[in-house]
């Protein structure tokens, strides 16, 4: 099959959907890849690396299957051929206009963030691969912004105590943040409402914060559920007390399909040490801290609150490399002997296919 890879045009987006290594792998599987010139330039993959891997440089929008990172612009959607396949993090479930448009244009579209969290889909799981990058980068941002060093240091000028880092929400991004902060030498603790997480946190050398009458909430598919108002208030009180002596708090809590839960109130921030840093990875979905402003840093009572958006795009080489492997595995799942084979009884296909044969499937 002919696979097109355009240059991403969303503001700040530096990733590319396929990297040369995977182009080679797809070539061996019998696919031809067409790259838009400069598609990988910002992620460290110039055109010549793609051509060396067997890609052609040309118009990616004319291809039978187009792989993207983010939702294409309306002008680019115009250039897709009727009957083409579109694969990417399209956020189709929250974009009814896009969904209608793709259905009207006869595009078979797959929204990769809808992949089920099942073992079979792990190698295609774009949420996990990109959350791994975000969790790592959140710690790097915190270390850069903090007025302290992270590790303990015994020097001729005296002994420095290690920084204390608290990670709230220990899913994929949170566990990576714990591992990264530990590698930098911080003393790390973490909190989550899913009880299963305690062991994972401890296996990374961090302490799991225990509440009296632990608040727990486990939904389907390994995700958390929204807490009741009473449980939420107890959590807020517990966290306000827990963040008082922290140097860094990294928040990653999310509930699928809902606004991110508030974990840090204004009062909790006001109780923190001056110079402390909050990195709110949930900034794009409303923020875990009441004071977060997405895309910017805000200072309140001497505490710096960072609300970074699209962190994976700030580490574009490795983020693209992982995304590309996810996409190539997904393409391998869909295409057999050069033909699109759609089995809607298959969990992966059923969950991700958002438009087909002129109809929206959500
Ligand atoms: P997520 O981004 O939806 O949420 C991040 C974390 O926030 C979760 O650990 C969640 O429990 C936590 N959280 C939610 N509300 C909270 C609150 N009020 N207070 C504290 N923490 C709160 O999660 P994710 O990183 O996408 O991972 C969710 C689950 O899916 C995990 O169990 C993970 O192991 C699992 N998973 C499975 C696969 C697979 O099998 N293919 C792949 C990836 C993840």
Short mmCIF file of C-alpha atoms and ligand atoms in Angstrom, two decimals:
data_model
loop_
_atom_site.label_atom_id
_atom_site.label_comp_id
_atom_site.label_asym_id
_atom_site.label_seq_id
_atom_site.Cartn_x
_atom_site.Cartn_y
_atom_site.Cartn_z
CA UNK A 1 0.00 0.00 0.00
CA UNK A 2 1.03 3.59 -0.65
CA UNK A 3 1.54 5.41 2.69
CA UNK A 4 1.84 9.20 2.90
CA UNK A 5 3.51 11.14 5.72
CA UNK A 6 2.89 14.91 5.73
CA UNK A 7 4.72 17.61 7.61
CA UNK A 8 2.70 18.42 10.73
CA UNK A 9 1.26 21.92 10.76
CA UNK A 10 -0.32 22.29 14.23
CA UNK A 11 1.39 25.10 16.18
CA UNK A 12 4.43 23.82 18.10
CA UNK A 13 4.13 20.29 16.68
CA UNK A 14 7.63 19.02 15.89
CA UNK A 15 6.96 15.28 15.66
CA UNK A 16 6.55 13.23 12.49
CA UNK A 17 4.32 10.19 12.09
CA UNK A 18 6.94 7.84 10.63
CA UNK A 19 10.73 7.90 11.03
CA UNK A 20 13.24 6.38 8.58
CA UNK A 21 13.76 3.18 10.62
CA UNK A 22 10.05 2.32 10.35
CA UNK A 23 9.88 3.39 6.71
CA UNK A 24 12.48 0.65 6.09
CA UNK A 25 10.38 -1.84 8.04
CA UNK A 26 7.22 -0.92 6.11
CA UNK A 27 9.17 -1.17 2.84
CA UNK A 28 10.17 -4.74 3.69
CA UNK A 29 6.49 -5.48 4.32
CA UNK A 30 5.74 -4.33 0.74
CA UNK A 31 4.53 -0.75 1.37
CA UNK A 32 5.78 2.36 -0.43
CA UNK A 33 6.14 5.46 1.72
CA UNK A 34 5.84 9.01 0.36
CA UNK A 35 7.16 11.76 2.62
CA UNK A 36 6.41 15.45 2.28
CA UNK A 37 9.69 17.32 2.00
CA UNK A 38 10.87 18.53 5.42
CA UNK A 39 8.37 16.32 7.28
CA UNK A 40 11.04 15.05 9.69
CA UNK A 41 13.27 18.13 9.73
CA UNK A 42 12.19 19.30 13.17
CA UNK A 43 12.50 15.88 14.75
CA UNK A 44 16.04 15.26 13.50
CA UNK A 45 15.20 13.26 10.36
CA UNK A 46 16.15 15.15 7.17
CA UNK A 47 14.75 14.07 3.79
CA UNK A 48 17.93 12.19 2.82
CA UNK A 49 17.54 9.77 5.75
CA UNK A 50 14.03 8.97 4.52
CA UNK A 51 15.13 8.44 0.92
CA UNK A 52 18.02 6.25 2.13
CA UNK A 53 15.41 4.15 3.95
CA UNK A 54 13.45 3.74 0.70
CA UNK A 55 10.86 6.55 0.91
CA UNK A 56 9.98 8.82 -2.00
CA UNK A 57 9.60 12.58 -1.50
CA UNK A 58 6.26 13.75 -2.87
CA UNK A 59 2.62 14.57 -2.12
CA UNK A 60 1.62 12.52 0.93
CA UNK A 61 -2.07 13.55 0.74
CA UNK A 62 -2.59 11.59 -2.49
CA UNK A 63 -1.61 8.30 -0.78
CA UNK A 64 -4.00 5.42 -0.04
CA UNK A 65 -3.15 5.64 3.67
CA UNK A 66 -2.01 8.87 5.34
CA UNK A 67 -0.29 8.70 8.75
CA UNK A 68 -0.33 11.85 10.87
CA UNK A 69 0.49 12.84 14.44
CA UNK A 70 -2.29 15.38 14.97
CA UNK A 71 -5.58 16.18 13.23
CA UNK A 72 -4.87 17.63 9.76
CA UNK A 73 -6.04 21.14 8.84
CA UNK A 74 -9.23 21.57 6.77
CA UNK A 75 -7.13 22.48 3.73
CA UNK A 76 -5.16 19.26 4.05
CA UNK A 77 -8.30 17.18 4.53
CA UNK A 78 -9.46 18.59 1.16
CA UNK A 79 -6.47 16.93 -0.44
CA UNK A 80 -7.27 13.40 0.76
CA UNK A 81 -8.61 11.01 -1.85
CA UNK A 82 -12.13 9.61 -1.33
CA UNK A 83 -11.76 6.10 0.16
CA UNK A 84 -8.34 6.88 1.66
CA UNK A 85 -7.35 5.74 5.14
CA UNK A 86 -6.28 8.29 7.77
CA UNK A 87 -4.40 7.18 10.90
CA UNK A 88 -3.37 9.48 13.75
CA UNK A 89 -4.17 10.98 17.14
CA UNK A 90 -7.27 12.64 15.68
CA UNK A 91 -9.13 13.19 18.98
CA UNK A 92 -12.21 12.29 16.97
CA UNK A 93 -14.40 11.61 19.99
CA UNK A 94 -14.18 15.28 21.01
CA UNK A 95 -14.27 16.72 17.46
CA UNK A 96 -17.77 16.17 16.03
CA UNK A 97 -17.03 18.52 13.09
CA UNK A 98 -13.98 16.51 12.09
CA UNK A 99 -15.92 13.28 12.40
CA UNK A 100 -18.72 14.55 10.13
CA UNK A 101 -16.23 15.87 7.64
CA UNK A 102 -14.27 12.60 7.46
CA UNK A 103 -17.48 10.61 7.06
CA UNK A 104 -18.80 12.96 4.32
CA UNK A 105 -15.49 12.72 2.48
CA UNK A 106 -15.61 8.89 2.53
CA UNK A 107 -12.41 8.59 4.58
CA UNK A 108 -11.79 5.51 6.72
CA UNK A 109 -10.27 7.15 9.78
CA UNK A 110 -8.58 5.65 12.85
CA UNK A 111 -8.17 7.70 16.00
CA UNK A 112 -5.23 6.10 17.77
CA UNK A 113 -5.84 7.58 21.21
CA UNK A 114 -8.92 5.30 21.33
CA UNK A 115 -6.83 2.11 21.29
CA UNK A 116 -7.95 -0.23 24.07
CA UNK A 117 -5.43 -0.69 26.93
CA UNK A 118 -5.09 -4.43 26.32
CA UNK A 119 -1.90 -6.47 26.16
CA UNK A 120 -2.32 -7.15 22.43
CA UNK A 121 -2.44 -3.42 21.69
CA UNK A 122 0.54 -2.43 23.87
CA UNK A 123 2.96 -2.07 20.97
CA UNK A 124 0.50 0.31 19.22
CA UNK A 125 -0.33 2.30 22.34
CA UNK A 126 0.37 5.91 21.41
CA UNK A 127 -0.97 7.25 24.72
CA UNK A 128 1.61 5.20 26.62
CA UNK A 129 4.54 6.00 24.36
CA UNK A 130 3.85 9.72 24.40
CA UNK A 131 3.04 9.78 28.13
CA UNK A 132 6.43 8.19 28.78
CA UNK A 133 8.10 11.15 27.06
CA UNK A 134 5.90 13.65 28.93
CA UNK A 135 6.66 12.07 32.33
CA UNK A 136 10.40 12.27 31.71
CA UNK A 137 10.28 15.82 30.39
CA UNK A 138 8.14 17.04 33.31
CA UNK A 139 10.96 16.15 35.69
CA UNK A 140 13.55 17.82 33.49
CA UNK A 141 11.41 21.00 33.46
CA UNK A 142 11.03 20.85 37.24
CA UNK A 143 14.77 20.38 37.75
CA UNK A 144 15.44 23.34 35.47
CA UNK A 145 12.94 25.58 37.28
CA UNK A 146 13.78 24.51 40.86
CA UNK A 147 16.17 26.65 42.88
CA UNK A 148 17.70 23.43 44.31
CA UNK A 149 19.80 20.56 43.03
CA UNK A 150 17.98 17.20 43.05
CA UNK A 151 20.65 14.83 44.47
CA UNK A 152 22.17 14.75 47.90
CA UNK A 153 25.73 16.07 47.66
CA UNK A 154 28.52 15.77 50.14
CA UNK A 155 30.99 18.48 49.21
CA UNK A 156 33.84 20.42 50.81
CA UNK A 157 31.35 23.28 51.05
CA UNK A 158 28.97 21.18 53.09
CA UNK A 159 26.26 18.58 52.59
CA UNK A 160 23.20 19.33 50.48
CA UNK A 161 19.97 17.51 51.25
CA UNK A 162 18.25 15.88 48.27
CA UNK A 163 15.15 17.50 46.76
CA UNK A 164 11.77 16.04 47.71
CA UNK A 165 9.56 15.23 44.74
CA UNK A 166 5.92 14.14 44.95
CA UNK A 167 4.21 12.60 41.92
CA UNK A 168 0.40 12.66 41.92
CA UNK A 169 -1.14 10.10 39.60
CA UNK A 170 1.10 7.11 38.95
CA UNK A 171 -0.07 5.95 35.52
CA UNK A 172 2.32 5.76 32.58
CA UNK A 173 3.54 9.40 32.81
CA UNK A 174 3.67 9.37 36.60
CA UNK A 175 5.73 6.16 36.79
CA UNK A 176 8.17 7.58 34.26
CA UNK A 177 8.38 10.82 36.27
CA UNK A 178 9.13 8.78 39.41
CA UNK A 179 11.90 6.85 37.65
CA UNK A 180 13.42 10.02 36.19
CA UNK A 181 13.35 11.97 39.47
CA UNK A 182 14.94 8.99 41.23
CA UNK A 183 17.70 8.86 38.62
CA UNK A 184 18.39 12.53 39.31
CA UNK A 185 18.79 11.67 42.98
CA UNK A 186 15.61 13.12 44.46
CA UNK A 187 13.70 11.52 47.31
CA UNK A 188 10.44 10.58 45.62
CA UNK A 189 6.97 9.81 46.89
CA UNK A 190 3.75 9.27 44.97
CA UNK A 191 0.00 9.04 45.37
CA UNK A 192 -2.76 7.52 43.27
CA UNK A 193 -6.32 6.40 43.83
CA UNK A 194 -5.80 3.02 42.18
CA UNK A 195 -4.58 0.59 44.83
CA UNK A 196 -2.74 -1.57 42.27
CA UNK A 197 -0.25 1.24 41.76
CA UNK A 198 1.35 1.03 45.24
CA UNK A 199 3.55 -1.91 44.32
CA UNK A 200 4.68 -0.31 41.05
CA UNK A 201 5.60 2.91 42.86
CA UNK A 202 7.59 1.01 45.47
CA UNK A 203 9.36 -1.10 42.86
CA UNK A 204 10.77 2.16 41.45
CA UNK A 205 12.22 3.07 44.84
CA UNK A 206 9.59 5.67 45.74
CA UNK A 207 7.33 5.82 48.78
CA UNK A 208 3.59 5.43 48.29
CA UNK A 209 1.78 7.97 50.46
CA UNK A 210 -0.77 6.23 52.62
CA UNK A 211 -3.92 8.00 53.78
CA UNK A 212 -5.93 6.99 56.75
CA UNK A 213 -9.01 5.39 55.13
CA UNK A 214 -7.29 5.36 51.77
CA UNK A 215 -9.37 6.88 48.97
CA UNK A 216 -9.58 4.29 46.19
CA UNK A 217 -11.29 4.30 42.85
CA UNK A 218 -10.73 1.83 40.06
CA UNK A 219 -12.86 1.96 36.91
CA UNK A 220 -12.79 -0.24 33.83
CA UNK A 221 -9.75 -0.88 31.64
CA UNK A 222 -7.25 -0.08 34.43
CA UNK A 223 -8.35 3.56 34.58
CA UNK A 224 -9.47 5.55 37.62
CA UNK A 225 -13.09 6.64 38.18
CA UNK A 226 -14.23 10.02 39.41
CA UNK A 227 -14.27 10.23 43.22
CA UNK A 228 -17.39 11.04 45.22
CA UNK A 229 -17.52 14.61 46.60
CA UNK A 230 -16.66 13.35 50.08
CA UNK A 231 -13.73 11.22 48.91
CA UNK A 232 -12.47 14.10 46.81
CA UNK A 233 -12.53 16.49 49.76
CA UNK A 234 -10.62 13.99 51.90
CA UNK A 235 -8.05 13.63 49.14
CA UNK A 236 -7.67 17.42 48.81
CA UNK A 237 -7.09 17.78 52.56
CA UNK A 238 -4.57 14.94 52.58
CA UNK A 239 -2.66 16.33 49.61
CA UNK A 240 -2.63 19.89 51.01
CA UNK A 241 -0.85 18.50 54.07
CA UNK A 242 1.44 16.27 51.97
CA UNK A 243 2.76 19.00 49.64
CA UNK A 244 3.84 21.38 52.46
CA UNK A 245 7.41 20.17 52.61
CA UNK A 246 7.83 19.20 48.94
CA UNK A 247 10.27 20.94 46.60
CA UNK A 248 8.56 19.65 43.47
CA UNK A 249 5.08 18.31 42.79
CA UNK A 250 4.38 16.68 39.44
CA UNK A 251 0.71 16.05 38.73
CA UNK A 252 -0.49 13.63 36.05
CA UNK A 253 -3.97 12.59 37.21
CA UNK A 254 -6.62 11.99 34.56
CA UNK A 255 -10.05 10.39 34.21
CA UNK A 256 -10.82 9.28 30.63
CA UNK A 257 -13.39 11.55 28.94
CA UNK A 258 -13.60 13.97 31.91
CA UNK A 259 -11.96 17.17 33.03
CA UNK A 260 -8.79 16.39 35.01
CA UNK A 261 -9.51 16.16 38.75
CA UNK A 262 -8.33 19.03 40.94
CA UNK A 263 -5.72 17.73 43.37
CA UNK A 264 -4.08 20.98 44.51
CA UNK A 265 -6.20 23.91 45.59
CA UNK A 266 -5.08 27.53 45.83
CA UNK A 267 -4.86 27.07 49.61
CA UNK A 268 -2.66 23.99 49.17
CA UNK A 269 -0.28 25.99 46.95
CA UNK A 270 -0.24 28.78 49.54
CA UNK A 271 0.88 26.21 52.11
CA UNK A 272 3.88 25.10 50.01
CA UNK A 273 7.49 26.17 50.49
CA UNK A 274 8.60 29.30 48.66
CA UNK A 275 10.67 28.21 45.64
CA UNK A 276 8.66 24.99 45.25
CA UNK A 277 7.68 24.00 41.71
CA UNK A 278 4.47 22.38 40.46
CA UNK A 279 4.52 20.82 36.98
CA UNK A 280 0.94 20.12 35.94
CA UNK A 281 0.87 17.54 33.15
CA UNK A 282 -2.93 17.70 33.10
CA UNK A 283 -2.84 21.37 32.02
CA UNK A 284 -4.40 20.57 28.64
CA UNK A 285 -7.40 18.86 30.19
CA UNK A 286 -8.15 21.55 32.76
CA UNK A 287 -5.23 21.05 35.16
CA UNK A 288 -4.77 19.18 38.46
CA UNK A 289 -3.89 22.44 40.20
CA UNK A 290 -6.52 25.13 40.60
CA UNK A 291 -4.00 27.81 39.59
CA UNK A 292 -2.57 26.19 36.45
CA UNK A 293 -2.62 28.16 33.23
CA UNK A 294 -2.09 25.92 30.22
CA UNK A 295 0.96 26.77 28.16
CA UNK A 296 2.55 29.12 30.66
CA UNK A 297 4.23 29.51 34.07
CA UNK A 298 2.42 31.25 36.85
CA UNK A 299 3.90 32.26 40.20
CA UNK A 300 1.79 32.34 43.34
CA UNK A 301 3.06 32.87 46.89
CA UNK A 302 6.59 32.08 45.73
CA UNK A 303 5.52 28.76 44.13
CA UNK A 304 6.11 28.33 40.38
CA UNK A 305 3.26 26.51 38.60
CA UNK A 306 4.10 25.22 35.14
CA UNK A 307 1.32 24.12 32.79
CA UNK A 308 3.19 22.68 29.80
CA UNK A 309 1.23 21.62 26.72
CA UNK A 310 2.20 18.96 24.20
CA UNK A 311 5.40 17.99 26.02
CA UNK A 312 6.08 15.02 23.69
CA UNK A 313 6.63 17.52 20.86
CA UNK A 314 9.48 19.02 22.90
CA UNK A 315 11.42 15.74 22.64
CA UNK A 316 10.51 15.15 18.99
CA UNK A 317 13.14 12.61 17.98
CA UNK A 318 12.36 9.94 20.54
CA UNK A 319 8.66 10.82 20.69
CA UNK A 320 8.45 10.36 16.88
CA UNK A 321 10.49 7.18 17.01
CA UNK A 322 8.10 5.59 19.49
CA UNK A 323 4.98 6.97 17.77
CA UNK A 324 6.26 5.68 14.44
CA UNK A 325 6.69 2.15 15.81
CA UNK A 326 3.16 2.35 17.23
CA UNK A 327 1.81 3.45 13.83
CA UNK A 328 3.74 0.80 11.88
CA UNK A 329 2.43 -1.97 14.16
CA UNK A 330 -1.10 -0.59 13.81
CA UNK A 331 -0.76 -0.50 10.01
CA UNK A 332 0.46 -4.11 10.15
CA UNK A 333 -2.70 -4.96 12.09
CA UNK A 334 -4.99 -3.36 9.48
CA UNK A 335 -3.33 -4.26 6.22
CA UNK A 336 -2.96 -7.82 5.04
CA UNK A 337 -1.35 -8.57 1.64
CA UNK A 338 -1.52 -4.89 0.69
CA UNK A 339 -5.27 -4.63 1.36
CA UNK A 340 -7.18 -2.96 4.16
CA UNK A 341 -8.88 -5.74 6.12
CA UNK A 342 -11.44 -4.42 8.58
CA UNK A 343 -12.71 -6.87 11.15
CA UNK A 344 -15.13 -4.98 13.37
CA UNK A 345 -15.32 -7.95 15.70
CA UNK A 346 -11.70 -7.19 16.56
CA UNK A 347 -11.42 -5.01 19.67
CA UNK A 348 -8.62 -2.86 18.29
CA UNK A 349 -10.29 -2.11 14.95
CA UNK A 350 -13.69 -1.60 16.54
CA UNK A 351 -12.39 0.88 19.14
CA UNK A 352 -10.24 2.99 16.82
CA UNK A 353 -12.18 3.15 13.53
CA UNK A 354 -14.18 6.38 13.76
CA UNK A 355 -15.45 6.72 10.18
CA UNK A 356 -15.97 4.17 7.42
CA UNK A 357 -18.03 4.03 4.19
CA UNK A 358 -19.49 7.49 4.77
CA UNK A 359 -20.62 6.86 8.35
CA UNK A 360 -19.34 8.05 11.71
CA UNK A 361 -18.93 5.10 14.06
CA UNK A 362 -18.79 6.90 17.42
P1 LIG B 1 -4.39 8.22 32.98
O1 LIG B 1 -3.55 9.14 32.16
O2 LIG B 1 -5.83 8.05 32.63
O3 LIG B 1 -4.32 8.72 34.52
C1 LIG B 1 -3.10 8.93 35.17
C2 LIG B 1 -3.20 8.47 36.59
O4 LIG B 1 -4.03 9.36 37.35
C3 LIG B 1 -3.83 7.08 36.77
O5 LIG B 1 -2.89 6.24 37.41
C4 LIG B 1 -5.06 7.35 37.63
O6 LIG B 1 -5.33 6.30 38.55
C5 LIG B 1 -4.64 8.61 38.35
N1 LIG B 1 -5.74 9.38 38.97
C6 LIG B 1 -6.97 9.65 38.48
N2 LIG B 1 -7.69 10.37 39.36
C7 LIG B 1 -6.89 10.57 40.44
C8 LIG B 1 -7.07 11.24 41.66
N3 LIG B 1 -8.20 11.85 41.98
N4 LIG B 1 -6.03 11.25 42.53
C9 LIG B 1 -4.86 10.63 42.24
N5 LIG B 1 -4.64 9.99 41.08
C10 LIG B 1 -5.64 9.95 40.19
O7 LIG B 1 -3.71 6.79 33.11
P2 LIG B 1 -2.70 6.04 32.14
O8 LIG B 1 -1.33 6.48 32.45
O9 LIG B 1 -3.18 6.21 30.74
O10 LIG B 1 -2.84 4.54 32.60
C11 LIG B 1 -4.05 4.02 33.09
C12 LIG B 1 -3.96 2.52 33.27
O11 LIG B 1 -3.85 1.83 32.06
C13 LIG B 1 -2.80 2.03 34.11
O12 LIG B 1 -3.30 0.99 34.91
C14 LIG B 1 -1.87 1.43 33.16
O13 LIG B 1 -1.04 0.44 33.73
C15 LIG B 1 -2.84 0.86 32.18
N6 LIG B 1 -2.24 0.68 30.87
C16 LIG B 1 -2.42 -0.52 30.22
C17 LIG B 1 -1.87 -0.70 28.96
C18 LIG B 1 -2.03 -1.97 28.22
O14 LIG B 1 -2.23 -2.99 28.81
N7 LIG B 1 -2.00 -1.90 26.88
C19 LIG B 1 -1.17 0.32 28.37
C20 LIG B 1 -1.02 1.51 29.05
C21 LIG B 1 -1.58 1.69 30.30
#
